[in-house]
Amino acid sequence: MRKLGRNDPCWCGSGRKYKACHMAIDEKIQQYALQGHIVPDHDILKTKEQIEGIKESSKINIAVLDYVAEKIRVGMSTEEIDRLVQEKTAQMGGIPAPLGYDGFPKSVCTSINGQVCHGIPSEADILKDGDIVNVDVSTIYHGFFSDSSRMFMLGDVDLKTKKLVETAHQCIDIGLEWVKPWNFLGDMAQAINDFAKANGYSIVREIGGHGVGLEFHEEPFVSYVTEKGSEMLMVPGMVFTIEPMVNMGRADIYIDHENGWTVYTEDGLASAQWEVTVAVTEDGYEVLTW
Ligand code: MF3
Ligand code: CO
């Protein structure tokens, strides 16, 4: 951590003196670091202005998902969902973050049933009665990134699958209860994992959430299978996603050998995921994108 004088301007750019701004927080972080905990660097703590920027980006992300929610129906191809995302994002002055990210070929991820995530929209994938699909939208606006996803249930979804989708949604609320300064990401992870397990489900281990805001994927990696008291300390200004992938059956996954992207459950059973972006505030959290 850079050594600042008490009367120097704070590193966060607030214009306030260090002692009246982040000094106390930095000292507290230092204490946790000395105890051997993982703590965030300054560069992943967002300023108020940056959080405002992420919120502007989030408005587009939310509007795009609302637009998809209005239009999605049985018989539609996932390619059409891609077009809806392009259309709405462009209309609002944003850029879809997935397009060209690490070579991803489309503007949104659409993952159906046993697809866990990173499904690639295609003219060939037609939504059928009884399908569940995750639509994962990410937006860049004036350089700020937002990221959230929702599940959609098409037509008559069987009760068992509905319950999976509902439990995955509840996992977000359970996780949020743990988001506040001086808790650990592992506290949130264990709460989510325990809840999923208690319902008979499993949580994907290899893929998780991430810091977000100034880039699409920032530190830290956010696991939902780690233990209470482990992982990074939560500190005001951290912005990350909560996006556990909840599997009906086993947690094991594999990646499509041909396209190198789409992740499937090994056992072929359904997987559900909701994603929000959350900021750690002085006394709790604020959901930025949902
Ligand atoms: N939106 C996904 C996430 O939640 C990431 C997708 S990467 C992409 O982190 F390239 F597939 F878009
Ligand atoms: Co994400």
XYZ file of C-alpha atoms and ligand atoms in Angstrom:
303
model
C 0.000 0.000 0.000
C 1.360 3.455 -0.904
C 2.365 5.488 2.151
C 0.315 8.695 2.301
C 0.562 11.504 4.860
C -2.508 12.256 6.991
C -2.965 15.602 5.288
C -2.259 14.461 1.735
C -5.186 14.279 -0.656
C -6.782 10.818 -0.486
C -5.730 8.316 -3.161
C -9.370 7.809 -4.129
C -9.634 11.232 -5.758
C -12.370 12.489 -3.430
C -10.368 15.698 -2.901
C -10.588 15.160 0.849
C -7.591 14.803 3.135
C -6.421 11.222 3.556
C -7.140 11.271 7.310
C -10.750 12.345 6.694
C -11.275 9.835 3.888
C -9.717 6.375 3.440
C -7.089 6.407 6.199
C -9.123 4.528 8.794
C -10.281 1.984 6.233
C -6.722 1.451 4.990
C -5.521 0.852 8.535
C -8.243 -1.682 9.117
C -7.434 -3.451 5.819
C -3.802 -3.540 6.890
C -4.771 -5.283 10.136
C -6.578 -8.015 8.219
C -3.635 -8.375 5.833
C -1.284 -8.839 8.795
C -3.531 -11.615 10.054
C -2.971 -13.371 6.741
C -6.250 -12.569 5.016
C -6.571 -11.747 1.342
C -7.343 -8.024 1.037
C -8.188 -5.826 -1.957
C -5.656 -3.478 -3.570
C -6.634 0.156 -4.037
C -6.986 -0.307 -7.769
C -10.030 -2.551 -7.377
C -11.809 -0.150 -5.016
C -14.092 2.110 -7.015
C -14.603 5.805 -6.313
C -18.076 7.344 -6.066
C -17.688 8.724 -9.600
C -16.725 5.333 -10.976
C -19.712 3.711 -9.279
C -21.921 6.377 -10.854
C -20.422 5.434 -14.228
C -21.068 1.742 -13.630
C -24.668 2.604 -12.687
C -25.170 4.413 -16.000
C -23.882 1.348 -17.812
C -26.127 -0.812 -15.615
C -29.215 1.134 -16.721
C -28.592 -0.099 -20.254
C -27.920 -3.641 -19.065
C -31.208 -3.710 -17.163
C -33.146 -2.174 -20.063
C -31.709 -4.772 -22.454
C -32.781 -7.635 -20.195
C -36.225 -6.050 -19.772
C -36.464 -5.834 -23.564
C -35.527 -9.502 -23.947
C -38.073 -10.392 -21.241
C -40.784 -8.647 -23.249
C -39.981 -10.426 -26.519
C -38.711 -13.879 -25.637
C -41.060 -16.714 -26.662
C -41.239 -20.330 -27.740
C -40.106 -20.702 -31.371
C -37.588 -17.875 -31.208
C -33.972 -18.645 -32.056
C -31.188 -17.575 -29.729
C -29.811 -15.627 -32.700
C -32.929 -13.451 -32.424
C -32.080 -12.801 -28.782
C -28.656 -11.675 -29.958
C -30.306 -9.251 -32.383
C -32.573 -7.885 -29.619
C -29.532 -7.267 -27.434
C -27.635 -5.510 -30.255
C -30.661 -3.407 -31.121
C -31.475 -2.179 -27.602
C -27.847 -1.665 -26.581
C -27.110 0.409 -29.685
C -30.294 2.422 -29.266
C -29.132 3.418 -25.786
C -25.582 4.240 -26.876
C -23.857 1.230 -25.343
C -21.629 -1.545 -26.665
C -22.250 -5.254 -25.928
C -19.196 -6.370 -23.953
C -19.175 -10.043 -25.060
C -18.733 -9.287 -28.795
C -15.083 -9.997 -29.597
C -14.168 -10.589 -25.956
C -11.436 -13.232 -26.158
C -12.873 -13.974 -29.584
C -16.461 -14.566 -28.405
C -18.480 -14.293 -31.623
C -21.783 -12.837 -30.381
C -23.206 -9.976 -28.284
C -24.795 -12.043 -25.518
C -24.563 -15.512 -23.963
C -27.655 -17.732 -24.216
C -27.454 -21.004 -22.311
C -30.286 -23.523 -22.578
C -31.139 -26.344 -20.113
C -27.965 -28.430 -19.613
C -25.777 -25.602 -20.884
C -24.234 -23.963 -17.839
C -23.010 -20.699 -19.399
C -21.318 -19.094 -22.423
C -23.860 -20.488 -24.879
C -23.399 -18.924 -28.312
C -26.549 -17.556 -29.976
C -27.405 -19.391 -33.156
C -30.094 -19.504 -35.816
C -30.157 -23.278 -35.220
C -31.094 -23.079 -31.539
C -34.852 -22.654 -31.296
C -36.444 -22.200 -27.870
C -38.928 -24.974 -27.153
C -41.823 -25.337 -24.771
C -40.417 -26.379 -21.381
C -36.924 -24.946 -21.947
C -35.114 -22.791 -19.467
C -32.574 -20.320 -20.802
C -30.067 -18.006 -19.194
C -29.554 -14.712 -21.013
C -26.310 -13.116 -19.839
C -25.980 -9.454 -20.836
C -22.920 -7.257 -20.363
C -22.600 -3.653 -21.472
C -19.858 -1.084 -21.974
C -20.946 2.553 -21.658
C -18.458 5.431 -21.563
C -15.824 2.870 -20.604
C -17.802 1.382 -17.703
C -18.832 -2.272 -17.614
C -22.006 -3.820 -16.229
C -22.931 -7.501 -16.141
C -26.103 -9.359 -15.186
C -28.155 -12.322 -16.263
C -31.622 -13.738 -15.818
C -33.343 -17.058 -16.392
C -36.367 -17.300 -18.649
C -38.811 -20.197 -18.548
C -40.467 -21.006 -21.879
C -44.036 -22.243 -21.846
C -44.714 -25.179 -19.578
C -41.631 -25.870 -17.500
C -41.867 -28.943 -15.267
C -42.071 -28.335 -11.529
C -38.695 -29.848 -10.781
C -36.936 -27.521 -13.205
C -38.947 -24.520 -12.014
C -37.738 -25.184 -8.518
C -34.140 -25.218 -9.739
C -34.618 -21.819 -11.375
C -36.274 -20.424 -8.244
C -33.570 -21.773 -5.974
C -30.862 -20.240 -8.165
C -32.679 -16.912 -7.769
C -32.902 -17.328 -4.008
C -29.154 -17.997 -3.960
C -28.649 -14.362 -4.978
C -30.705 -13.092 -2.032
C -28.926 -15.435 0.354
C -25.568 -14.220 -0.933
C -26.529 -10.564 -0.667
C -27.254 -10.960 3.036
C -23.513 -11.453 3.543
C -22.307 -8.520 1.494
C -21.032 -5.871 3.871
C -17.673 -4.429 4.859
C -15.352 -6.712 6.851
C -17.113 -9.910 5.830
C -15.298 -12.278 3.484
C -16.280 -13.447 0.023
C -16.131 -16.951 1.492
C -18.905 -16.071 3.969
C -21.165 -15.334 1.029
C -19.946 -18.408 -0.845
C -20.636 -20.806 1.966
C -24.111 -19.378 2.582
C -24.963 -19.879 -1.105
C -23.408 -23.332 -1.332
C -25.094 -24.552 1.884
C -28.460 -23.351 0.615
C -28.032 -24.981 -2.792
C -26.910 -28.248 -1.200
C -29.804 -28.215 1.286
C -32.096 -28.136 -1.758
C -30.310 -31.096 -3.308
C -28.343 -29.121 -5.900
C -24.656 -28.535 -6.556
C -22.694 -25.423 -7.471
C -20.176 -25.251 -10.299
C -16.637 -24.946 -8.922
C -14.467 -23.888 -11.848
C -16.430 -20.859 -13.022
C -17.638 -18.045 -10.814
C -18.049 -14.318 -10.470
C -15.553 -11.528 -10.753
C -14.774 -7.924 -10.063
C -16.282 -5.679 -12.729
C -16.618 -2.008 -13.640
C -13.509 -0.625 -15.292
C -12.978 -3.879 -17.137
C -15.238 -6.814 -17.991
C -13.452 -9.229 -15.655
C -11.350 -7.887 -12.809
C -9.917 -9.268 -9.600
C -11.082 -10.991 -7.501
C -12.360 -14.293 -8.835
C -15.553 -14.936 -6.854
C -16.154 -18.560 -5.954
C -19.420 -19.873 -4.504
C -17.952 -23.070 -3.095
C -15.341 -21.651 -0.718
C -15.642 -21.517 3.054
C -16.749 -18.959 5.570
C -13.845 -16.760 6.664
C -11.838 -17.444 3.505
C -11.241 -15.480 0.304
C -11.037 -11.704 -0.079
C -12.123 -9.281 2.605
C -15.090 -7.126 1.551
C -14.311 -3.418 1.662
C -16.387 -0.363 0.646
C -15.900 0.392 -3.053
C -15.522 -3.225 -4.153
C -17.768 -4.070 -7.081
C -18.282 -7.693 -8.077
C -20.829 -10.102 -9.490
C -22.844 -12.737 -7.692
C -23.583 -15.424 -10.256
C -23.590 -18.964 -8.902
C -24.312 -21.699 -11.444
C -26.668 -24.142 -9.776
C -26.854 -27.684 -11.153
C -29.739 -30.102 -10.780
C -27.288 -32.986 -10.571
C -23.546 -33.103 -10.193
C -21.250 -30.072 -10.265
C -19.013 -31.441 -13.027
C -18.842 -29.562 -16.305
C -17.077 -29.671 -19.652
C -16.439 -27.170 -22.418
C -17.667 -27.644 -25.972
C -14.733 -29.060 -27.926
C -15.763 -27.427 -31.179
C -16.506 -23.846 -30.214
C -14.271 -23.683 -27.138
C -16.909 -21.677 -25.235
C -20.156 -23.349 -24.295
C -20.065 -24.998 -20.894
C -22.284 -28.036 -20.274
C -23.122 -30.149 -17.244
C -21.275 -33.433 -17.442
C -24.426 -35.387 -16.529
C -26.612 -33.482 -19.003
C -28.997 -32.297 -16.277
C -30.246 -28.713 -16.149
C -28.280 -25.779 -14.750
C -29.645 -22.386 -13.710
C -27.944 -19.068 -13.014
C -28.920 -15.521 -12.162
C -26.343 -12.759 -11.972
C -26.253 -9.368 -10.303
C -23.497 -6.790 -9.957
C -23.150 -5.465 -6.430
C -21.152 -2.664 -4.794
C -19.974 -2.897 -1.182
C -21.076 0.328 0.552
C -20.152 1.841 3.930
C -22.685 -0.299 5.734
C -23.820 -3.019 3.356
C -24.376 -3.293 -0.354
C -26.076 -1.746 -3.339
C -27.231 -3.855 -6.266
C -26.146 -2.025 -9.436
C -27.338 -4.421 -12.141
C -29.914 -7.137 -11.954
N -21.143 -12.512 -18.928
C -20.283 -13.583 -18.479
C -20.020 -13.371 -17.008
O -20.943 -13.309 -16.291
C -18.995 -13.603 -19.237
C -19.162 -13.939 -20.615
S -17.672 -13.898 -21.400
C -18.188 -13.956 -22.996
O -18.940 -13.206 -16.540
F -17.174 -13.708 -23.722
F -18.686 -15.133 -23.200
F -19.096 -13.043 -23.176
Co -20.246 -12.068 -14.845
